[in-house]
């Protein structure tokens, strides 16, 4: 260190000796630069003084020559000063780059001034020529307008032309662009007024001359605009020249002051540094040796002490003592300082880790509390479907023994031990299930199941008991049904009241022997009223699914194809009907007359919904393996949500003309439901309606064809017509039938001779008795097969759990084939299917 200090001192001594030589050189250079700046200031002032004279020159040659003189005057300055991109080499040259940039701007301004002066000269010449011509025309028009030999109308037209010429003269002498624009608008307005007059040919030619002078690129208005624009450009260029000349003068003065200040400062600094350095360098050599020795001793103690302190602190930190700290006073940026910083980082990370662990513990406690107290059942499964965690309510919601959850069973095994085992299999509740589904057991309890996927392939399951909510929904639907039934009752009473009033009135006229109306007419009125009542009854039976159907196997394509001509006749003009049939045969078992009536009803409704031109499209297609679809679509007005929700209600109609009974769609709904199908309606306001009739395809059962059926049968039915119909079905199947028209007769028949092979009973019997009582008696006292038939079979009943193989439940109306299948199938298999 001492040797290096002595070596540096010698170099410094030599450098200081050279400082004097440098000062002399800087002094010489500074004087030269100051002289250049002052010369530039004088030249820029001369240019700013001479530049305005360019605008007074009337010759293109003179303007170009004088402009060249100005640029020639500025050229030496451009070569003497550096370019705009040059950078200052010393503090003396601080403003040199700015001066060079302003000189370039002055050159650009002179060039723009020369160009603007030349253009201004050309436009001024054109303006003078046009003004001279206009002055002559204005004088001529004035003489003609004041000629007493001409009539007043002709003089007014000449006066108008003179006014138009006066506007052009005003535009030719306007001093700004808004003035020219104002004269142009006045001229155009006067031109429109002139076109409305009955001018003579010579006056029209005079108007055209004025328009020619004012219009086009060489017209007065465009020439004046260009002239004023060039004048503004020249004034702008003059302003830039004066501004840049002033800026150059200011910068030149600053340049000179800066050079003088810099030179004085450098001279003073150099003198002081030379005197001081020579004295200091002598002391530096001795001091450096002493400092080197002291530094060696200091560094040795500094490094050893800090390393020991850091080692002890790290050891305590590793043992878990988070309160350990090192001194916080500034530490040098060396290895010791880096060790101090590393210790603080380790300690901060340890504190953050402790804080994160506490927060994680709090979150886990909160999650466990929520997980344990949530009312729904929650389960977490692995990617293989086995339970990894459940909350306490999981077993109670599924109604299973909590002991079954030990050993981490799979979700499939858990569901097999619940009351929803069969429904879970049908819904696909297994390891790969995702989404939402509802399960309902035989006791009517409803379970909602949701499953969401986890990133590792597992799932989070949520099981909610929705039984009470479903029961409430059912009660609300019952209330709505009662309200609808009340409305139906009122409407039916009103319509039947009208029918009965008509019949009663005509009977009274027949009894009193009315002379005004013929007997035949009265009978005809009564017959018409009776037919109306019969039609209303049939529609109500269709809605209630109680009408007598005559089902037979029908091929849908043939039925629809044969119906299109009849439907087309009943449509409005402008409504086009098209049909698209299926490529394969679609046999269904329906009443063909009722199905044709339903399709015709839908097409007529669609026709009423179309205003003007429109289309109705009937599509017959297969849907899945077991159903067929008849779709009737139109592009009519459609229905909104409020109308669509009530479209199947009886006596509800949305027709604006007030016509229609409101039983059309409800009759179709009742017929389709009674047949075993379904109806779906989609509608969008302004786009149309799409109605789909879904019907089950006819499948011939081999069992019904091959297994013979015979024996004794008891048919219990309190409705005579239904009793006769059911008796005929059983007799056609080969049974010897005993009929019971009441519950008492059925009880007597069973007690006197219980050896019936089959007992077919209605569910709702006379005097409020139930068919379930017949079933219970037969199960206790006979070996008979029991079939319960009803048009209002409840979803849940004493035998809906499928535990009694001898009991089969069928929907009315009874069909021969379905009844044959029920009697031919094995009791266990068909009981499961029928229930």
Short mmCIF file of C-alpha atoms in Angstrom, two decimals, residues 37 54 163 219 289 316 318 371 416 625 628 630 648 657 760 817 823 825:
data_model
loop_
_atom_site.label_atom_id
_atom_site.label_comp_id
_atom_site.label_asym_id
_atom_site.label_seq_id
_atom_site.Cartn_x
_atom_site.Cartn_y
_atom_site.Cartn_z
CA UNK A 37 -20.08 33.44 -31.50
CA UNK A 54 -37.98 39.99 -50.15
CA UNK A 163 -74.09 43.94 -56.37
CA UNK A 219 -61.18 31.82 -59.72
CA UNK A 289 2.56 3.54 5.60
CA UNK A 316 -29.35 -19.92 18.33
CA UNK A 318 -31.28 -22.99 14.32
CA UNK A 371 -66.88 -29.10 7.48
CA UNK A 416 -75.41 -49.64 -2.27
CA UNK A 625 -84.84 -46.57 -30.02
CA UNK A 628 -91.12 -41.33 -32.52
CA UNK A 630 -94.25 -35.60 -34.87
CA UNK A 648 -101.96 -26.15 -22.01
CA UNK A 657 -110.25 -11.83 -32.01
CA UNK A 760 -108.44 -57.13 -12.25
CA UNK A 817 -101.35 -55.85 -25.73
CA UNK A 823 -100.49 -61.64 -17.74
CA UNK A 825 -94.77 -62.17 -17.98
#
